[in-house]
Coordinates of C-alpha atoms and ligand atoms in Angstrom, one line a residue:
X1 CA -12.5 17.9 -23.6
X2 CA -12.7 16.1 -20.3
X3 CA -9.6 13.8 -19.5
X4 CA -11.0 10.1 -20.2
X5 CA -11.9 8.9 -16.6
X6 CA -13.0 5.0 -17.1
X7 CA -11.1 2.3 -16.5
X8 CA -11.9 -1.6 -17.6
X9 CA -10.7 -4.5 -15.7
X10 CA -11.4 -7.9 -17.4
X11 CA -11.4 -10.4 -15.1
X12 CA -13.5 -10.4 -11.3
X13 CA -11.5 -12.9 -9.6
X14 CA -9.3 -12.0 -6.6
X15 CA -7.2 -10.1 -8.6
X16 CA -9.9 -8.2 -10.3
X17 CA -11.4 -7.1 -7.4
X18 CA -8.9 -6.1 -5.2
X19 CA -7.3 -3.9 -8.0
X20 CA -11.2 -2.4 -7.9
X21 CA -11.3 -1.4 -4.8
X22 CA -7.5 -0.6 -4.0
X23 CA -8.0 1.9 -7.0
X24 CA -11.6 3.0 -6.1
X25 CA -10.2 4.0 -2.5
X26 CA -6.5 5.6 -3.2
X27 CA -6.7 9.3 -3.3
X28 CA -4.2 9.3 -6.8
X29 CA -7.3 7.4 -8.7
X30 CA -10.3 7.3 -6.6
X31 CA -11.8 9.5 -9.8
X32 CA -11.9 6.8 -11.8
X33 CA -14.8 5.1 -13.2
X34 CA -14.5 1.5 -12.6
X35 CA -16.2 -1.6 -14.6
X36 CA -15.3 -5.5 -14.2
X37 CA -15.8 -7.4 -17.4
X38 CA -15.6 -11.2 -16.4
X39 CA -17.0 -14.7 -17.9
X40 CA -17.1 -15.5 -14.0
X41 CA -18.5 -13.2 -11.5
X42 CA -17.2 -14.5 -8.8
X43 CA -19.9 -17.5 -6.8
X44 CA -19.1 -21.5 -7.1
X45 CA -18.2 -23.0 -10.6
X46 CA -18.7 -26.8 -11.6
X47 CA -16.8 -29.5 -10.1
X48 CA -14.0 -31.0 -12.1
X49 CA -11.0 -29.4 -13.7
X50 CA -11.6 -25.2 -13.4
X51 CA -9.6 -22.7 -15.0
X52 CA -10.9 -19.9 -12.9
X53 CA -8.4 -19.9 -9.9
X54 CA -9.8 -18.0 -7.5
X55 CA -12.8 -20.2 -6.0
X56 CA -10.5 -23.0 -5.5
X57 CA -8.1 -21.5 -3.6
X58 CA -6.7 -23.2 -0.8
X59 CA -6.5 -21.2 1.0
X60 CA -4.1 -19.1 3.6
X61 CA -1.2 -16.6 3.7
X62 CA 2.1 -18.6 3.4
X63 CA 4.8 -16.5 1.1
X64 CA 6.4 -18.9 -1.7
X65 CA 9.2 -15.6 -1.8
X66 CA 12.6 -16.5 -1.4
X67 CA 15.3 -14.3 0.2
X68 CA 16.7 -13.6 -3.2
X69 CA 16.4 -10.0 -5.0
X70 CA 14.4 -11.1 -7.9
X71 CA 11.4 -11.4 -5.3
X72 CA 11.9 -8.5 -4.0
X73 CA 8.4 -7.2 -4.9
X74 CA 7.1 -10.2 -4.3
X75 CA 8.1 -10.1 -0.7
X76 CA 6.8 -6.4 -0.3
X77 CA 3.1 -7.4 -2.0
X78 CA 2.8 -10.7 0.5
X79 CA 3.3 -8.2 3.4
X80 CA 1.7 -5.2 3.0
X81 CA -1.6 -8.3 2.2
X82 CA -0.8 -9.6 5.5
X83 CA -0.6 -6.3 7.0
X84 CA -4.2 -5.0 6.1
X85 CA -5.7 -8.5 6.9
X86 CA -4.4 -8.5 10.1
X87 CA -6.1 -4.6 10.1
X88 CA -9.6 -5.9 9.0
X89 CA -9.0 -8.9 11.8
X90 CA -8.1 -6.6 14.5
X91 CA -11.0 -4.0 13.2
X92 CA -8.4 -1.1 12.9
X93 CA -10.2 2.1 12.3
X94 CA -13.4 1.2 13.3
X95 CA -15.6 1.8 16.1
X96 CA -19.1 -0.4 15.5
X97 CA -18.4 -2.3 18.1
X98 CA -17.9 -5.9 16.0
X99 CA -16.3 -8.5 17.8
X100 CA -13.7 -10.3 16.6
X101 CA -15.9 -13.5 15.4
X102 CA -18.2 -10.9 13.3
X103 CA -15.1 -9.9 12.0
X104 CA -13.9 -13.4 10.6
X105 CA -17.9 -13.8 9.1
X106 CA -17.5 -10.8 8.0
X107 CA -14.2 -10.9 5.7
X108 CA -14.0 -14.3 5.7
X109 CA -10.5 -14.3 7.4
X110 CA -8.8 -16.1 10.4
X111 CA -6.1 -15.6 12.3
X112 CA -4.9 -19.3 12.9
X113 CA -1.9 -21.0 14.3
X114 CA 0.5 -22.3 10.9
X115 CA 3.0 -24.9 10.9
X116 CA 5.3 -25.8 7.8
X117 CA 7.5 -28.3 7.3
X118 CA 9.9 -29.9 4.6
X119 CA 10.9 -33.3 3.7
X120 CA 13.9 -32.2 1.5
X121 CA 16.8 -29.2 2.0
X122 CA 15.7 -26.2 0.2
X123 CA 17.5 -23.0 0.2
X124 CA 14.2 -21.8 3.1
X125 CA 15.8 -24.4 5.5
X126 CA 19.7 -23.4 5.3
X127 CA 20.7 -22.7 8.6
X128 CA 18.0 -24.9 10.4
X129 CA 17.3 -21.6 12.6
X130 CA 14.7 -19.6 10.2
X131 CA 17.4 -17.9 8.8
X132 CA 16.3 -18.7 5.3
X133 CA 12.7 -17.6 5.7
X134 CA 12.2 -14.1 4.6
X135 CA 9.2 -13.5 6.9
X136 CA 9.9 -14.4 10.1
X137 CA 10.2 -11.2 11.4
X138 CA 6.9 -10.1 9.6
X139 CA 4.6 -12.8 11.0
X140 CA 3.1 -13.0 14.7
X141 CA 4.2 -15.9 16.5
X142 CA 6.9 -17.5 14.5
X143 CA 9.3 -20.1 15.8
X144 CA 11.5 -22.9 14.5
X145 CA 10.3 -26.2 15.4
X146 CA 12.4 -28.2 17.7
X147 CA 12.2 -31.5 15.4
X148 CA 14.2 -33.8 18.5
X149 CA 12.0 -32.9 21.3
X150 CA 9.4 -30.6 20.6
X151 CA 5.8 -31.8 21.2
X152 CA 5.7 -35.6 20.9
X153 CA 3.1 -36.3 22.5
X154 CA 0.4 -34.2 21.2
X155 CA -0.7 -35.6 17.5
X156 CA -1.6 -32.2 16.4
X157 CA 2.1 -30.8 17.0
X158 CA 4.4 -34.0 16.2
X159 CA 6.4 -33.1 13.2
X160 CA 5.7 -35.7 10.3
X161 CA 8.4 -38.9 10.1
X162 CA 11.1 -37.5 7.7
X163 CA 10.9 -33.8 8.3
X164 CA 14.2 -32.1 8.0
X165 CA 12.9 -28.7 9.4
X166 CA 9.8 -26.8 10.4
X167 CA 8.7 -23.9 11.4
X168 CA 5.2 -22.2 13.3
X169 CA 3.8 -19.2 13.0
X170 CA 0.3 -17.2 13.2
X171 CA -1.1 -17.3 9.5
X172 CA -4.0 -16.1 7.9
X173 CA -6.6 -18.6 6.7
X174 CA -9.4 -17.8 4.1
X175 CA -12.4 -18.5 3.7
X176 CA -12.8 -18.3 0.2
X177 CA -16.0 -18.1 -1.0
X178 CA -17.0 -15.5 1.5
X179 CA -13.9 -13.6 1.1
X180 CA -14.7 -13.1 -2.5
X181 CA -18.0 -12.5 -1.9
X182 CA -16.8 -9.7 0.9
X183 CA -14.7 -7.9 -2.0
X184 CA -17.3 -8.1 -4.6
X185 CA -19.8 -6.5 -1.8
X186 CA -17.1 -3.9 -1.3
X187 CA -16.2 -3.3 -5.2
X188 CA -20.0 -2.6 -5.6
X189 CA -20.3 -0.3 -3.0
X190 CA -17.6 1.9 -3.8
X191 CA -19.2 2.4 -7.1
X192 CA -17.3 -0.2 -9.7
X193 CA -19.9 -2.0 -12.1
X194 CA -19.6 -5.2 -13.4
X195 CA -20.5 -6.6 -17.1
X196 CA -20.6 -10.7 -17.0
X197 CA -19.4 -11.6 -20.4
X198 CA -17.1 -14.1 -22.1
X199 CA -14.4 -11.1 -24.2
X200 CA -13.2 -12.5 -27.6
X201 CA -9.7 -13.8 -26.7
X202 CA -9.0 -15.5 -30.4
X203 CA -8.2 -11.7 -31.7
X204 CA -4.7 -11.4 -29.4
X205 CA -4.6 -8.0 -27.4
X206 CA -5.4 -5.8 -30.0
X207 CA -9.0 -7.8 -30.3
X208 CA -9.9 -8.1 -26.8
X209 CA -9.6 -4.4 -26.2
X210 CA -11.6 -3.5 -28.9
X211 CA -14.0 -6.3 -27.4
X212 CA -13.8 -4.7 -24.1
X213 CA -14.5 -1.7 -25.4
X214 CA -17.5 -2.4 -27.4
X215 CA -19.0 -4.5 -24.8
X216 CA -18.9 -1.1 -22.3
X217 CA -20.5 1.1 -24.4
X218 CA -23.4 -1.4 -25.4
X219 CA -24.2 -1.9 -21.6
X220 CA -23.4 1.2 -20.2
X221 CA -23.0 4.3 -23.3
X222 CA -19.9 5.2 -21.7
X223 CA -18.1 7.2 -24.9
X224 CA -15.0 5.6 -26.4
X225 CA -13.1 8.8 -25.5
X226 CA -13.7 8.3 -21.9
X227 CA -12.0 5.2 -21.6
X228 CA -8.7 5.6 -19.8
X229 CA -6.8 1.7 -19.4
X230 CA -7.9 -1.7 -19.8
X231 CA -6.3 -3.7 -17.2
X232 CA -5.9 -7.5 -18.0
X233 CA -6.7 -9.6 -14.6
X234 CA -8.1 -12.4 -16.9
X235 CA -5.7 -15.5 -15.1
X236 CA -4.8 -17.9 -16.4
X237 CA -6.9 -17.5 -19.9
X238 CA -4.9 -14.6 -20.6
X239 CA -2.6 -17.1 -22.8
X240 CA -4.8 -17.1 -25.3
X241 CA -5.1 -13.2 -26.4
X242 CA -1.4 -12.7 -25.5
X243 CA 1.6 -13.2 -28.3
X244 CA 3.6 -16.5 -28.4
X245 CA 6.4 -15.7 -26.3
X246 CA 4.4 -14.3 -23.5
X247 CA 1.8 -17.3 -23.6
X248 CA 4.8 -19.3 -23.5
X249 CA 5.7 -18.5 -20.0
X250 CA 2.9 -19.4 -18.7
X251 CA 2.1 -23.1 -17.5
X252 CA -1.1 -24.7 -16.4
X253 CA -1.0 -26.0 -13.0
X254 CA -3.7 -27.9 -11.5
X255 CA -4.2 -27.9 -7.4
X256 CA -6.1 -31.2 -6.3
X257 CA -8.5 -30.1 -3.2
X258 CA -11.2 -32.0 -0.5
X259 CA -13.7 -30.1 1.5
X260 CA -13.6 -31.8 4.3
X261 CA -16.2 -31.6 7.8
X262 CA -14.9 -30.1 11.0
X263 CA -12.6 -27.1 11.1
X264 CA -9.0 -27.9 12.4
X265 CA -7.5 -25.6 15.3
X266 CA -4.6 -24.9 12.7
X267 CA -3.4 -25.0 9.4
X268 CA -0.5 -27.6 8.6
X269 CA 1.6 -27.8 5.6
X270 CA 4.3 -30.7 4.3
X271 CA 6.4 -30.2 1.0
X272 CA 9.1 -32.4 -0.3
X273 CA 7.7 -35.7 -1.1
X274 CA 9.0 -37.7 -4.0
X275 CA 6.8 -37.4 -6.9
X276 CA 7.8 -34.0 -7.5
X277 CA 4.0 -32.4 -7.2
X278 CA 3.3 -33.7 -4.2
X279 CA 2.4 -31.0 -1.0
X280 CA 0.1 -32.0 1.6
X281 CA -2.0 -29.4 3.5
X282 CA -4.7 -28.6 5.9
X283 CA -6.4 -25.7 6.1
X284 CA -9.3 -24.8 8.2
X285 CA -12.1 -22.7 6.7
X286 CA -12.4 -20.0 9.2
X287 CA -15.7 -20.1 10.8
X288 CA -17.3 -22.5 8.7
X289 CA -16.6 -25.8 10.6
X290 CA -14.9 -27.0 7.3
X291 CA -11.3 -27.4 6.3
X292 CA -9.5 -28.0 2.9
X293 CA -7.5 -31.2 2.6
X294 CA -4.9 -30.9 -0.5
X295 CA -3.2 -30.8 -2.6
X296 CA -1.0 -31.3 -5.7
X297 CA 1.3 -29.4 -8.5
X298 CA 0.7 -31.2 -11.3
X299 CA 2.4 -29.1 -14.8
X300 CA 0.0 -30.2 -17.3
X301 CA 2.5 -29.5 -19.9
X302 CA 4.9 -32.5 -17.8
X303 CA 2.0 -34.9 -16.7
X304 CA -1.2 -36.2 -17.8
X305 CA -4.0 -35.6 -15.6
X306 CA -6.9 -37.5 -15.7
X307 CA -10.0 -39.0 -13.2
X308 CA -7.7 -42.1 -11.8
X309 CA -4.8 -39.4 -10.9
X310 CA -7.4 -37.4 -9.1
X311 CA -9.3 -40.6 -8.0
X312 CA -5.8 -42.1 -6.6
X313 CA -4.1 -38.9 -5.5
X314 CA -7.4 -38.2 -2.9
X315 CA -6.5 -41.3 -1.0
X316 CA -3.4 -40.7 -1.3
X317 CA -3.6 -37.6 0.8
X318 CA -5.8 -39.0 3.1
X319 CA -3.8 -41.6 3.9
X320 CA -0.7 -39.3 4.3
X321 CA -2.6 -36.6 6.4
X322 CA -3.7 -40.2 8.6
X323 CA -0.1 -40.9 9.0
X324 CA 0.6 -37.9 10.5
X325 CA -2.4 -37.5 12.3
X326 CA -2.9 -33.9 12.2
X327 CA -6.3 -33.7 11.1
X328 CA -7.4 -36.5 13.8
X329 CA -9.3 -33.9 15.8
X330 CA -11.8 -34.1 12.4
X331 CA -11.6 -37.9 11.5
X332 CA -14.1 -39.9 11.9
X333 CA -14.6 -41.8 15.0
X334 CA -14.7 -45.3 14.7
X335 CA -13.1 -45.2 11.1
X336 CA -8.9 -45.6 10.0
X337 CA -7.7 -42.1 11.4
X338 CA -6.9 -41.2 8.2
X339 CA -11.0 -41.1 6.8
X340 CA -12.1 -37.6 7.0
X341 CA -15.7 -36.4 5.4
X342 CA -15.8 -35.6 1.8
X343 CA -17.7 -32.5 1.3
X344 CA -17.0 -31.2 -1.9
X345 CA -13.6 -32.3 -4.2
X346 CA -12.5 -29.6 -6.8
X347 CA -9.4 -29.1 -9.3
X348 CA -8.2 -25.8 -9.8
X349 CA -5.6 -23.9 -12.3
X350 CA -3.2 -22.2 -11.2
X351 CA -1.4 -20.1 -13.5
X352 CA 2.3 -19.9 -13.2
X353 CA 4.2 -17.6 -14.9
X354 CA 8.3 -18.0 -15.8
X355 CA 9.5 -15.0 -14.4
X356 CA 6.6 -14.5 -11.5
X357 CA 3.4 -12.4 -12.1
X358 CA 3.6 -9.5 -14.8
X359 CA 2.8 -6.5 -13.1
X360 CA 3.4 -4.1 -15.8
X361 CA 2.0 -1.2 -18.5
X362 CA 2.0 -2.8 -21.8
X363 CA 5.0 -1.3 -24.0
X364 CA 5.3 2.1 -23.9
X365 CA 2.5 3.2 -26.4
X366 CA -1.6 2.8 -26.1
X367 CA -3.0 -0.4 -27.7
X368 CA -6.3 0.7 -29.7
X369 CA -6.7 4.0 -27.7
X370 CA -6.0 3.4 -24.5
X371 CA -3.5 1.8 -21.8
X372 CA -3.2 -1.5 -20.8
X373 CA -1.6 -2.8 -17.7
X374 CA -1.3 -6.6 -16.2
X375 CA -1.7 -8.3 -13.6
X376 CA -1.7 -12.0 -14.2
X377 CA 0.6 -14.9 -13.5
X378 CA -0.2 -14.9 -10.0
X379 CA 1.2 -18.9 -9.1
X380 CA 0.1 -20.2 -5.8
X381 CA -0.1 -16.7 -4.3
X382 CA -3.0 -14.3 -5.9
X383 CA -4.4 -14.1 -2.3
X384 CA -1.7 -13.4 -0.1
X385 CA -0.1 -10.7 -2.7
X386 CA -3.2 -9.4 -4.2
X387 CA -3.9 -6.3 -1.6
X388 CA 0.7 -5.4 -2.4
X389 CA -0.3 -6.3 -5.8
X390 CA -3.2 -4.4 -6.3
X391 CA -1.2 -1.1 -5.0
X392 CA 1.3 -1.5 -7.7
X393 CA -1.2 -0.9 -9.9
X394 CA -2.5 1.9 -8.5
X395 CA 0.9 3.3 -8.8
X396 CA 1.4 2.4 -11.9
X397 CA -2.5 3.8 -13.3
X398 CA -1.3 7.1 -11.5
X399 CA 2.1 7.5 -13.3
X400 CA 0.3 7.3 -16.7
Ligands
FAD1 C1 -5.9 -25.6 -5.2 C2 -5.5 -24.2 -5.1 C3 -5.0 -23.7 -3.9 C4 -4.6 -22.4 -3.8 N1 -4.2 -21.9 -2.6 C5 -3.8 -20.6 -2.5 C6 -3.4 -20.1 -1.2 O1 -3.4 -20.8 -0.2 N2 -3.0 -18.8 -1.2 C7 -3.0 -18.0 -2.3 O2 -2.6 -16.8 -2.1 N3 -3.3 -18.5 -3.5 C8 -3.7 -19.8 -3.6 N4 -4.1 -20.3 -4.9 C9 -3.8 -19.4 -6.1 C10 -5.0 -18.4 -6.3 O3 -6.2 -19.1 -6.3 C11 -4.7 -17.7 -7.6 O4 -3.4 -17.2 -7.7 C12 -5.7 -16.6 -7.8 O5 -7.0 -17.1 -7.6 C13 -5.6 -16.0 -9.2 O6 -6.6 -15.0 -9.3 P1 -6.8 -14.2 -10.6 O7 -7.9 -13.2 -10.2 O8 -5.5 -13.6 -11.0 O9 -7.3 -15.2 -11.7 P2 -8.7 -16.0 -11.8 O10 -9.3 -16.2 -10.4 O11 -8.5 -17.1 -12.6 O12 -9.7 -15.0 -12.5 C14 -9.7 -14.7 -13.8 C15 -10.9 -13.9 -14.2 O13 -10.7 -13.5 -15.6 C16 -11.9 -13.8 -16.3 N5 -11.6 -14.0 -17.7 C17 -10.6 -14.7 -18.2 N6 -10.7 -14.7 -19.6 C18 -11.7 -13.9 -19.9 C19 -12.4 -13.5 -21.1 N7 -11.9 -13.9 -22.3 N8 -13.5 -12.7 -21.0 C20 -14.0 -12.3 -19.8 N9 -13.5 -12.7 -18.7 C21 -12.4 -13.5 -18.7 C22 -12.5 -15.0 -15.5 O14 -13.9 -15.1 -15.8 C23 -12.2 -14.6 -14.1 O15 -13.2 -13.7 -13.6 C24 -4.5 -21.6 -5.0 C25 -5.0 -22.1 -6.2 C26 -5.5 -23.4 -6.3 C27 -6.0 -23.9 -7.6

């Protein structure tokens, strides 16, 4: 009998998709038969609160990893995604004769200038001299801010009032919506298949296999002998199939955003305020003329959210990104500084995970005939690790 060669992978955000293709293009698994099962194929989902990460992601490459040994993996997945990036920016590999500018329509990816800065000591600013940030040796262009005299006079580069360090560098922003739209485009061409349909989760693992597994051979006739793994990408919904100690660990976060008109020359960053889920970013949309205004941590298990939070917590921002003119070059003219244009305003989940993202093979037996391996808990970061991410699980699919 032929050795079962089809894989499911339930979920088609960015970590869906990526662990597509990274498996559909590694020599160890580039057999396999690949087919996304998803409630949400990717595209724009309703305004309001969205517990589908990935299409309100901020978003750009800015490692949350400390220096300390339980992020070890953490650190390798953010750099090896910031590696290949950088290789689809600079067109490594390929000879069509794309400029750079097709490139960043292309992937939906921009190299732009990055700076980052706290209000508060954290164990990133010991030293004041970058010694606490794990990647500044892995990023182009990174420098510590000169806090004292550094850049007073421009309003783009003036470090906020209060900031206790800061650094630059050259990150990566994203464009989202293309982006995903560039990795579905890819996923399809190398041959994965998708299935758009909401899997049983009220059945814990055992049930949404079986689901899984029912729903492929009624769409595609694909025997239950050939399937090989089910690999559980499903975010932040993956607390409700999983048992009560794992769904423990993970906490609903929800990440306030404004699509804003104009695209700022670079992305800038503050963390530290008070109220403990403050951050305040800017992040151009490369090549769109839009940027994302944000954001907020809110731990829905800790605070209530509801519309005057998000109503309040948007002029809020404003108001602080005004201060600090760093968006000015977008403002509008005539208006306070701090008034940017509204294009869009969206609250995403983000699904953090005590312990970081489970990357693993489920026990060491098969659940209802076949493998299952996760990748879920992502935090703040399924962009910038899913590419490192993505690998592990190739390594992992080929050591079963
Ligand atoms: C405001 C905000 C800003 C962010 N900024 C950044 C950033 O700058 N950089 C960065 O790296 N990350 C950022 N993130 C985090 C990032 O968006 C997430 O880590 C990432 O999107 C997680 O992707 P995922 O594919 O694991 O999960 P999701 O995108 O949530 O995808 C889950 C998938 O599983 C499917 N699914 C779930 N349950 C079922 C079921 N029962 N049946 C069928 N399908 C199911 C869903 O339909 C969906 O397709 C941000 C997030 C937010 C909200």
């Amino acid at each position: 009998m032929p050795a079962p060669d089809h894989i499911i992978i339930i979920g088609a955000g960015v970590t869906g998709l990526q662990t597509a293709i990274s498996l559909l293009t590694s020599p160890s698994t580039s057999h396999f038969k690949i087919t996304l099962i998803a409630a949400h194929l990717t595209g724009p989902v309703k305004h309001g609160l969205n517990t589908y990460s990935s299409p309100s992601c901020g978003g750009y490459w800015h490692s949350q990893a400390s220096l300390s040994e339980k992020d070890a993996k953490i650190r390798e997945w953010d750099q090896r995604t910031y590696e290949h990036w950088s290789q689809l920016l600079n067109g490594e590999g390929e000879e069509n004769g794309e400029t750079y500018e097709d490139r960043v329509k292309k992937y939906g990816l921009g190299f732009k200038d990055s700076q980052y800065y706290w209000l508060q000591e954290t164990p990133e600013t010991e030293g004041h001299d970058g010694s606490g940030i794990w990647f500044k040796d892995v990023v182009k262009d990174f420098e510590v801010v000169d806090l004292i005299n550094g850049s007073q006079n421009d309003d783009k580069l003036r470090p906020p009032p209060g900031a206790v360090f800061g650094i630059r560098y050259k990150t990566i922003c994203i464009n989202t919506p293309r982006y995903l739209e560039y990795l579905m485009e890819t996923a399809l061409k190398l041959g994965a298949t998708t299935i758009a349909a909401e899997l049983n989760n009220k059945r814990g693992l055992d049930g949404i296999v079986l689901d899984a597994k029912a729903k492929l051979r009624e769409e595609t006739k694909v025997r239950e002998e050939d399937i090989f793994a089910v690999i559980n990408c499903a975010g932040e919904r993956a607390k409700y199939f999983l048992d009560e100690n794992e769904s423990a660990k993970l906490r609903f976060i929800t990440g306030q955003t404004l699509l804003v008109k104009g695209e700022t020359e670079m992305a800038g960053t503050v963390v530290g305020f008070p109220e403990e889920w403050g951050i305040l970013y800017i992040i151009p949309r490369p090549g769109t003329g839009m940027s994302v205004l944000g954001g907020s941590r809110f731990d829905m298990r800790v605070h209530d959210w509801d519309q005057s939070v998000a109503g309040n917590w948007n002029a809020t921002m404003q108001q602080r990104m005004g201060i600090w003119g760093f968006a000015r070059e977008i403002s509008i003219p005539k208006e306070s500084s701090s008034r940017l244009k509204s294009l869009h305003f969206d609250i995403g989940a983000i699904s953090k995970r005590v312990g970081g993202p489970r990357v693993q093979v489920e026990g060491k037996e098969k659940v209802e005939g076949v493998w299952v391996v996760h990748s879920y808990g992502h935090n703040e970061s399924g962009f910038q690790n899913s590419v490192g991410c993505a690998e592990k699980i190739v390594r992992l699919i080929a050591g079963l």
